[in-house]
Amino acid sequence: MNSGAIVIGEGKISKQRVGMNRGVSILDFILRLVAVLGTLGSAIAMGTTNETLPFVTRFTRFRAEFKDLPTLTAYLVLSLSLSIFHILSSSAQRSRIPLIFFDTVMLALLTAGASAAAAIVYLAHKGNSKTNWFAICQQFNSFCQRTSGSLIGSFGAVVVFILLILLSAMALSRR
């Protein structure tokens, strides 16, 4: 009789664990959607940002624009499929290990990119008189405002990635 009670108790625990894993997987999916929206918004803001300023004559112009591919957004869209797989199969733990590895790599790349962009935006706003770099935001005002706004999405995605890595580590530790 005791063995029957233990089996029933273990069954309840495993059902609770499956429910907990499914909840963690749903939260993982929602956080990935938030990160996709943040980085996609930043990529759209940067991709559509351009401004032309006439210089001395009307034939000489300076143009400020951004051209780059949103690699991070592509990674996030691809990782959504694994997140959906974790919702459907909450006992899948082995696929979380590569996901946490690639999330950590993307966190490092995103942090480096956002930090470099923040440094450039700072130079655009303030300039550097020691190196004769003048602040250009007085001339390219809308370009600077949009690039500054896109940093919010980038650093927001950094916070979301930190939460995703912590969430994945928590899901792995609950094996």
Coordinates of C-alpha atoms in Angstrom, one line a residue, residues 108-173:
A108 CA 27.2 39.1 -26.1
L109 CA 26.8 40.3 -29.7
L110 CA 23.8 42.4 -28.9
T111 CA 25.5 44.1 -25.9
A112 CA 28.6 44.8 -27.9
G113 CA 26.5 46.2 -30.8
A114 CA 24.3 48.3 -28.6
S115 CA 27.3 49.7 -26.6
A116 CA 29.1 50.6 -29.8
A117 CA 26.0 52.3 -31.2
A118 CA 25.6 54.2 -27.9
A119 CA 29.2 55.4 -28.1
I120 CA 28.6 56.7 -31.7
V121 CA 25.3 58.3 -30.8
Y122 CA 27.1 60.0 -27.8
L123 CA 29.7 61.3 -30.2
A124 CA 27.0 62.5 -32.6
H125 CA 25.3 64.4 -29.8
K126 CA 28.4 65.8 -27.9
G127 CA 31.3 65.5 -30.3
N128 CA 34.9 65.4 -29.2
S129 CA 36.9 68.6 -29.3
K130 CA 40.2 66.9 -28.7
T131 CA 39.9 64.9 -32.0
N132 CA 38.1 67.6 -34.0
W133 CA 34.9 65.6 -34.2
F134 CA 32.1 68.0 -34.1
A135 CA 28.6 67.2 -32.8
I136 CA 26.4 66.6 -35.9
C137 CA 23.1 66.4 -34.2
Q138 CA 22.4 70.1 -34.7
Q139 CA 22.5 69.6 -38.4
F140 CA 21.0 66.0 -38.6
N141 CA 18.4 66.4 -35.9
S142 CA 15.8 63.7 -37.0
F143 CA 18.6 61.2 -37.7
C144 CA 20.0 61.6 -34.2
Q145 CA 16.6 61.4 -32.6
R146 CA 15.7 58.1 -34.4
T147 CA 19.1 56.5 -33.7
S148 CA 18.8 57.5 -30.0
G149 CA 15.3 56.0 -29.9
S150 CA 16.5 52.7 -31.5
L151 CA 19.0 52.3 -28.6
I152 CA 16.0 51.9 -26.3
G153 CA 14.9 48.8 -28.2
S154 CA 18.4 47.4 -28.3
F155 CA 19.1 47.8 -24.6
G156 CA 15.6 46.5 -23.9
A157 CA 16.5 43.4 -25.8
V158 CA 19.6 43.0 -23.7
V159 CA 17.4 42.9 -20.6
V160 CA 15.1 40.4 -22.2
F161 CA 18.0 38.2 -23.2
I162 CA 19.3 38.2 -19.7
L163 CA 15.8 37.1 -18.5
L164 CA 15.7 34.4 -21.2
I165 CA 19.0 33.0 -20.1
L166 CA 18.0 33.0 -16.5
L167 CA 14.7 31.4 -17.4
S168 CA 16.4 28.7 -19.5
A169 CA 18.9 28.0 -16.7
M170 CA 16.0 27.7 -14.2
A171 CA 14.2 25.2 -16.6
L172 CA 17.3 23.1 -16.9
S173 CA 17.8 23.0 -13.2

